[in-house]
Amino acid sequence: MGYLIELDVYQGPFDLLLDLIGKNEVDLWDIPIAAITEQYLHYLYSLQEKDLAITGEFLVMAATLIRIKSRLLLPQEPLEDDPEDEKGDPRTELVEQLVRYKFFKKAAEFLQHRYEEAARHFTRGDHVESFDLTPVYTEPFGSVTLHELGELYHHLLMELEKEPLVHTISGKISLQERLALVRLQLV
């Protein structure tokens, strides 16, 4: 089951909300982006394993909604030095993204359906070309997730910050004193 949104003007999946906004069946002004973001954060915290791809998609779409809302608030006079203003209505960009999103989603569903169909058929293998279905990329760290890798990187950065600072000795030191310090460090 995907991520569901519950608002005063809408209740359902995020994909459908974006589709309705694109078709102007739901007014963009009636959508509280802060409430959607808060609900999504609660959804993320409830997951056992975080999916960074889904999180990234949500962030892109939320940023797009914020950008469109902010551009609708601005005056409609195009600036000469800003090529983005020549596009006209900022909602058209969202509609274009939705069309591309639907295309790839349908393509993914089609490929999934074809895969499931092929899994139901058994052949002798004599006349059928075999495919190597091993992944092209193998994880060098085994079952370590990207989230765990990110936490490890953060932990290493924290450890680097904890390293003691090197204090310099102020004042003049004679060569004999310096040699004595070096000998102490070597021992």
PDB file of C-alpha atoms in Angstrom:
ATOM      1  CA  MET A   1       0.000   0.000   0.000  1.00  0.00           C
ATOM      2  CA  GLY A   2       1.309   3.445  -0.881  1.00  0.00           C
ATOM      3  CA  TYR A   3       1.354   6.678   1.017  1.00  0.00           C
ATOM      4  CA  LEU A   4      -2.118   8.161   1.746  1.00  0.00           C
ATOM      5  CA  ILE A   5      -2.912  11.818   2.445  1.00  0.00           C
ATOM      6  CA  GLU A   6      -5.778  13.012   4.660  1.00  0.00           C
ATOM      7  CA  LEU A   7      -6.788  16.653   4.158  1.00  0.00           C
ATOM      8  CA  ASP A   8     -10.040  18.602   4.441  1.00  0.00           C
ATOM      9  CA  VAL A   9     -10.395  18.845   0.651  1.00  0.00           C
ATOM     10  CA  TYR A  10      -8.879  15.479  -0.271  1.00  0.00           C
ATOM     11  CA  GLN A  11      -8.222  12.009   1.097  1.00  0.00           C
ATOM     12  CA  GLY A  12      -6.323   9.338  -0.809  1.00  0.00           C
ATOM     13  CA  PRO A  13      -2.998   8.480  -2.460  1.00  0.00           C
ATOM     14  CA  PHE A  14      -0.431  11.182  -3.213  1.00  0.00           C
ATOM     15  CA  ASP A  15      -0.306  10.203  -6.910  1.00  0.00           C
ATOM     16  CA  LEU A  16      -4.030  10.817  -7.303  1.00  0.00           C
ATOM     17  CA  LEU A  17      -3.765  14.199  -5.578  1.00  0.00           C
ATOM     18  CA  LEU A  18      -1.087  15.277  -8.039  1.00  0.00           C
ATOM     19  CA  ASP A  19      -3.236  14.031 -10.906  1.00  0.00           C
ATOM     20  CA  LEU A  20      -6.268  15.984  -9.658  1.00  0.00           C
ATOM     21  CA  ILE A  21      -4.170  19.132  -9.274  1.00  0.00           C
ATOM     22  CA  GLY A  22      -2.956  18.694 -12.840  1.00  0.00           C
ATOM     23  CA  LYS A  23      -6.547  18.392 -14.090  1.00  0.00           C
ATOM     24  CA  ASN A  24      -7.591  21.380 -11.905  1.00  0.00           C
ATOM     25  CA  GLU A  25     -10.191  19.283 -10.063  1.00  0.00           C
ATOM     26  CA  VAL A  26      -8.501  20.204  -6.781  1.00  0.00           C
ATOM     27  CA  ASP A  27      -7.458  23.809  -6.282  1.00  0.00           C
ATOM     28  CA  LEU A  28      -3.772  24.199  -5.508  1.00  0.00           C
ATOM     29  CA  TRP A  29      -4.562  26.934  -2.978  1.00  0.00           C
ATOM     30  CA  ASP A  30      -6.644  24.501  -0.880  1.00  0.00           C
ATOM     31  CA  ILE A  31      -3.730  22.130  -0.358  1.00  0.00           C
ATOM     32  CA  PRO A  32      -1.710  22.728   2.817  1.00  0.00           C
ATOM     33  CA  ILE A  33       1.766  21.551   1.871  1.00  0.00           C
ATOM     34  CA  ALA A  34       2.911  21.754   5.504  1.00  0.00           C
ATOM     35  CA  ALA A  35       0.190  19.277   6.530  1.00  0.00           C
ATOM     36  CA  ILE A  36       1.149  16.906   3.709  1.00  0.00           C
ATOM     37  CA  THR A  37       4.799  17.096   4.735  1.00  0.00           C
ATOM     38  CA  GLU A  38       3.966  16.461   8.398  1.00  0.00           C
ATOM     39  CA  GLN A  39       1.835  13.437   7.504  1.00  0.00           C
ATOM     40  CA  TYR A  40       4.587  12.128   5.267  1.00  0.00           C
ATOM     41  CA  LEU A  41       7.170  12.472   8.036  1.00  0.00           C
ATOM     42  CA  HIS A  42       4.912  10.450  10.353  1.00  0.00           C
ATOM     43  CA  TYR A  43       4.597   7.877   7.573  1.00  0.00           C
ATOM     44  CA  LEU A  44       8.405   7.726   7.204  1.00  0.00           C
ATOM     45  CA  TYR A  45       8.924   7.294  10.947  1.00  0.00           C
ATOM     46  CA  SER A  46       6.474   4.377  10.952  1.00  0.00           C
ATOM     47  CA  LEU A  47       8.427   2.472   8.291  1.00  0.00           C
ATOM     48  CA  GLN A  48      10.886  -0.166   9.433  1.00  0.00           C
ATOM     49  CA  GLU A  49      13.280   0.437   6.550  1.00  0.00           C
ATOM     50  CA  LYS A  50      13.479   3.788   4.814  1.00  0.00           C
ATOM     51  CA  ASP A  51      13.272   3.837   1.033  1.00  0.00           C
ATOM     52  CA  LEU A  52      15.389   6.753  -0.143  1.00  0.00           C
ATOM     53  CA  ALA A  53      13.959   6.608  -3.662  1.00  0.00           C
ATOM     54  CA  ILE A  54      10.399   7.150  -2.415  1.00  0.00           C
ATOM     55  CA  THR A  55      11.600   9.863  -0.057  1.00  0.00           C
ATOM     56  CA  GLY A  56      13.381  11.611  -2.902  1.00  0.00           C
ATOM     57  CA  GLU A  57      10.287  11.432  -5.125  1.00  0.00           C
ATOM     58  CA  PHE A  58       8.175  12.960  -2.369  1.00  0.00           C
ATOM     59  CA  LEU A  59      10.681  15.753  -1.793  1.00  0.00           C
ATOM     60  CA  VAL A  60      10.762  16.578  -5.500  1.00  0.00           C
ATOM     61  CA  MET A  61       6.975  16.703  -5.765  1.00  0.00           C
ATOM     62  CA  ALA A  62       6.600  18.718  -2.535  1.00  0.00           C
ATOM     63  CA  ALA A  63       9.246  21.163  -3.746  1.00  0.00           C
ATOM     64  CA  THR A  64       7.423  21.421  -7.072  1.00  0.00           C
ATOM     65  CA  LEU A  65       4.143  22.222  -5.300  1.00  0.00           C
ATOM     66  CA  ILE A  66       5.874  24.840  -3.151  1.00  0.00           C
ATOM     67  CA  ARG A  67       7.539  26.370  -6.194  1.00  0.00           C
ATOM     68  CA  ILE A  68       4.256  26.520  -8.099  1.00  0.00           C
ATOM     69  CA  LYS A  69       2.440  28.068  -5.145  1.00  0.00           C
ATOM     70  CA  SER A  70       5.160  30.668  -4.678  1.00  0.00           C
ATOM     71  CA  ARG A  71       5.203  31.521  -8.398  1.00  0.00           C
ATOM     72  CA  LEU A  72       1.425  31.952  -8.343  1.00  0.00           C
ATOM     73  CA  LEU A  73       1.856  34.495  -5.535  1.00  0.00           C
ATOM     74  CA  LEU A  74       4.340  36.558  -7.539  1.00  0.00           C
ATOM     75  CA  PRO A  75       3.255  39.213 -10.044  1.00  0.00           C
ATOM     76  CA  GLN A  76       2.665  37.815 -13.528  1.00  0.00           C
ATOM     77  CA  GLU A  77       4.842  40.351 -15.342  1.00  0.00           C
ATOM     78  CA  PRO A  78       7.721  38.486 -17.056  1.00  0.00           C
ATOM     79  CA  LEU A  79      11.190  39.718 -16.242  1.00  0.00           C
ATOM     80  CA  GLU A  80      13.587  40.163 -19.141  1.00  0.00           C
ATOM     81  CA  ASP A  81      16.509  38.401 -17.446  1.00  0.00           C
ATOM     82  CA  ASP A  82      14.526  35.402 -16.110  1.00  0.00           C
ATOM     83  CA  PRO A  83      13.912  32.735 -18.782  1.00  0.00           C
ATOM     84  CA  GLU A  84      11.624  30.778 -16.413  1.00  0.00           C
ATOM     85  CA  ASP A  85       8.986  33.492 -16.533  1.00  0.00           C
ATOM     86  CA  GLU A  86       8.486  32.912 -20.241  1.00  0.00           C
ATOM     87  CA  LYS A  87       6.885  29.549 -19.514  1.00  0.00           C
ATOM     88  CA  GLY A  88       3.600  31.131 -18.428  1.00  0.00           C
ATOM     89  CA  ASP A  89       1.432  29.242 -15.967  1.00  0.00           C
ATOM     90  CA  PRO A  90       3.653  27.313 -13.527  1.00  0.00           C
ATOM     91  CA  ARG A  91       1.027  24.586 -13.239  1.00  0.00           C
ATOM     92  CA  THR A  92       1.805  23.458 -16.777  1.00  0.00           C
ATOM     93  CA  GLU A  93       5.186  22.204 -15.551  1.00  0.00           C
ATOM     94  CA  LEU A  94       3.414  20.053 -12.960  1.00  0.00           C
ATOM     95  CA  VAL A  95       1.076  18.687 -15.619  1.00  0.00           C
ATOM     96  CA  GLU A  96       4.065  17.822 -17.822  1.00  0.00           C
ATOM     97  CA  GLN A  97       5.757  16.065 -14.894  1.00  0.00           C
ATOM     98  CA  LEU A  98       2.554  14.146 -14.185  1.00  0.00           C
ATOM     99  CA  VAL A  99       2.310  13.016 -17.807  1.00  0.00           C
ATOM    100  CA  ARG A 100       5.914  11.768 -17.702  1.00  0.00           C
ATOM    101  CA  TYR A 101       5.311  10.143 -14.308  1.00  0.00           C
ATOM    102  CA  LYS A 102       2.204   8.329 -15.589  1.00  0.00           C
ATOM    103  CA  PHE A 103       4.095   7.141 -18.662  1.00  0.00           C
ATOM    104  CA  PHE A 104       6.884   5.595 -16.604  1.00  0.00           C
ATOM    105  CA  LYS A 105       4.465   4.194 -14.041  1.00  0.00           C
ATOM    106  CA  LYS A 106       2.437   2.484 -16.785  1.00  0.00           C
ATOM    107  CA  ALA A 107       5.638   1.205 -18.396  1.00  0.00           C
ATOM    108  CA  ALA A 108       6.726  -0.245 -15.048  1.00  0.00           C
ATOM    109  CA  GLU A 109       3.321  -1.886 -14.571  1.00  0.00           C
ATOM    110  CA  PHE A 110       3.507  -3.329 -18.101  1.00  0.00           C
ATOM    111  CA  LEU A 111       6.977  -4.752 -17.478  1.00  0.00           C
ATOM    112  CA  GLN A 112       5.853  -6.188 -14.129  1.00  0.00           C
ATOM    113  CA  HIS A 113       2.864  -7.816 -15.838  1.00  0.00           C
ATOM    114  CA  ARG A 114       5.098  -9.279 -18.574  1.00  0.00           C
ATOM    115  CA  TYR A 115       7.482 -10.616 -15.944  1.00  0.00           C
ATOM    116  CA  GLU A 116       4.626 -12.282 -14.045  1.00  0.00           C
ATOM    117  CA  GLU A 117       3.251 -13.762 -17.290  1.00  0.00           C
ATOM    118  CA  ALA A 118       6.650 -15.167 -18.212  1.00  0.00           C
ATOM    119  CA  ALA A 119       7.023 -16.672 -14.739  1.00  0.00           C
ATOM    120  CA  ARG A 120       3.832 -18.730 -15.284  1.00  0.00           C
ATOM    121  CA  HIS A 121       5.170 -20.445 -18.408  1.00  0.00           C
ATOM    122  CA  PHE A 122       7.672 -23.249 -18.333  1.00  0.00           C
ATOM    123  CA  THR A 123       9.675 -24.161 -21.390  1.00  0.00           C
ATOM    124  CA  ARG A 124      12.118 -26.914 -22.164  1.00  0.00           C
ATOM    125  CA  GLY A 125      14.831 -24.386 -22.716  1.00  0.00           C
ATOM    126  CA  ASP A 126      16.039 -26.012 -25.940  1.00  0.00           C
ATOM    127  CA  HIS A 127      14.695 -23.396 -28.292  1.00  0.00           C
ATOM    128  CA  VAL A 128      14.350 -20.491 -25.931  1.00  0.00           C
ATOM    129  CA  GLU A 129      17.044 -17.911 -25.551  1.00  0.00           C
ATOM    130  CA  SER A 130      18.090 -17.758 -21.918  1.00  0.00           C
ATOM    131  CA  PHE A 131      18.534 -14.474 -20.143  1.00  0.00           C
ATOM    132  CA  ASP A 132      20.989 -13.742 -17.410  1.00  0.00           C
ATOM    133  CA  LEU A 133      18.874 -12.199 -14.653  1.00  0.00           C
ATOM    134  CA  THR A 134      21.701 -11.615 -12.218  1.00  0.00           C
ATOM    135  CA  PRO A 135      21.933  -7.986 -11.218  1.00  0.00           C
ATOM    136  CA  VAL A 136      24.507  -5.892 -12.998  1.00  0.00           C
ATOM    137  CA  TYR A 137      25.438  -4.199  -9.749  1.00  0.00           C
ATOM    138  CA  THR A 138      26.263  -6.317  -6.742  1.00  0.00           C
ATOM    139  CA  GLU A 139      26.449  -4.672  -3.379  1.00  0.00           C
ATOM    140  CA  PRO A 140      30.037  -4.715  -2.133  1.00  0.00           C
ATOM    141  CA  PHE A 141      28.889  -4.471   1.489  1.00  0.00           C
ATOM    142  CA  GLY A 142      26.365  -7.307   1.445  1.00  0.00           C
ATOM    143  CA  SER A 143      23.034  -6.393   2.989  1.00  0.00           C
ATOM    144  CA  VAL A 144      23.989  -2.918   4.207  1.00  0.00           C
ATOM    145  CA  THR A 145      21.302  -0.407   3.242  1.00  0.00           C
ATOM    146  CA  LEU A 146      21.936   3.139   2.084  1.00  0.00           C
ATOM    147  CA  HIS A 147      20.403   4.377   5.319  1.00  0.00           C
ATOM    148  CA  GLU A 148      22.874   2.349   7.405  1.00  0.00           C
ATOM    149  CA  LEU A 149      25.735   3.574   5.225  1.00  0.00           C
ATOM    150  CA  GLY A 150      24.603   7.167   5.789  1.00  0.00           C
ATOM    151  CA  GLU A 151      24.444   6.603   9.553  1.00  0.00           C
ATOM    152  CA  LEU A 152      27.958   5.135   9.499  1.00  0.00           C
ATOM    153  CA  TYR A 153      29.252   8.153   7.565  1.00  0.00           C
ATOM    154  CA  HIS A 154      27.582  10.496  10.067  1.00  0.00           C
ATOM    155  CA  HIS A 155      29.126   8.536  12.955  1.00  0.00           C
ATOM    156  CA  LEU A 156      32.589   8.801  11.372  1.00  0.00           C
ATOM    157  CA  LEU A 157      32.175  12.552  10.949  1.00  0.00           C
ATOM    158  CA  MET A 158      31.235  12.850  14.619  1.00  0.00           C
ATOM    159  CA  GLU A 159      34.320  10.847  15.606  1.00  0.00           C
ATOM    160  CA  LEU A 160      36.544  13.099  13.515  1.00  0.00           C
ATOM    161  CA  GLU A 161      35.144  16.128  15.308  1.00  0.00           C
ATOM    162  CA  LYS A 162      35.994  14.541  18.681  1.00  0.00           C
ATOM    163  CA  GLU A 163      39.717  14.249  17.906  1.00  0.00           C
ATOM    164  CA  PRO A 164      41.745  16.430  20.264  1.00  0.00           C
ATOM    165  CA  LEU A 165      43.096  19.656  18.966  1.00  0.00           C
ATOM    166  CA  VAL A 166      46.829  19.965  18.567  1.00  0.00           C
ATOM    167  CA  HIS A 167      48.117  22.735  20.777  1.00  0.00           C
ATOM    168  CA  THR A 168      51.079  24.659  19.546  1.00  0.00           C
ATOM    169  CA  ILE A 169      53.752  25.762  21.933  1.00  0.00           C
ATOM    170  CA  SER A 170      54.109  29.458  21.969  1.00  0.00           C
ATOM    171  CA  GLY A 171      57.384  31.142  22.610  1.00  0.00           C
ATOM    172  CA  LYS A 172      60.912  30.305  21.595  1.00  0.00           C
ATOM    173  CA  ILE A 173      62.345  26.803  21.977  1.00  0.00           C
ATOM    174  CA  SER A 174      65.993  25.976  21.657  1.00  0.00           C
ATOM    175  CA  LEU A 175      67.224  23.198  19.408  1.00  0.00           C
ATOM    176  CA  GLN A 176      68.238  21.063  22.410  1.00  0.00           C
ATOM    177  CA  GLU A 177      64.745  21.364  23.945  1.00  0.00           C
ATOM    178  CA  ARG A 178      63.130  20.409  20.652  1.00  0.00           C
ATOM    179  CA  LEU A 179      65.405  17.360  20.250  1.00  0.00           C
ATOM    180  CA  ALA A 180      64.485  16.260  23.763  1.00  0.00           C
ATOM    181  CA  LEU A 181      60.759  16.498  22.909  1.00  0.00           C
ATOM    182  CA  VAL A 182      61.255  14.477  19.727  1.00  0.00           C
ATOM    183  CA  ARG A 183      63.192  11.784  21.630  1.00  0.00           C
ATOM    184  CA  LEU A 184      60.381  11.557  24.199  1.00  0.00           C
ATOM    185  CA  GLN A 185      57.824  11.050  21.440  1.00  0.00           C
ATOM    186  CA  LEU A 186      59.933   8.348  19.790  1.00  0.00           C
ATOM    187  CA  VAL A 187      60.265   6.335  22.995  1.00  0.00           C
TER     188      VAL A 187
END
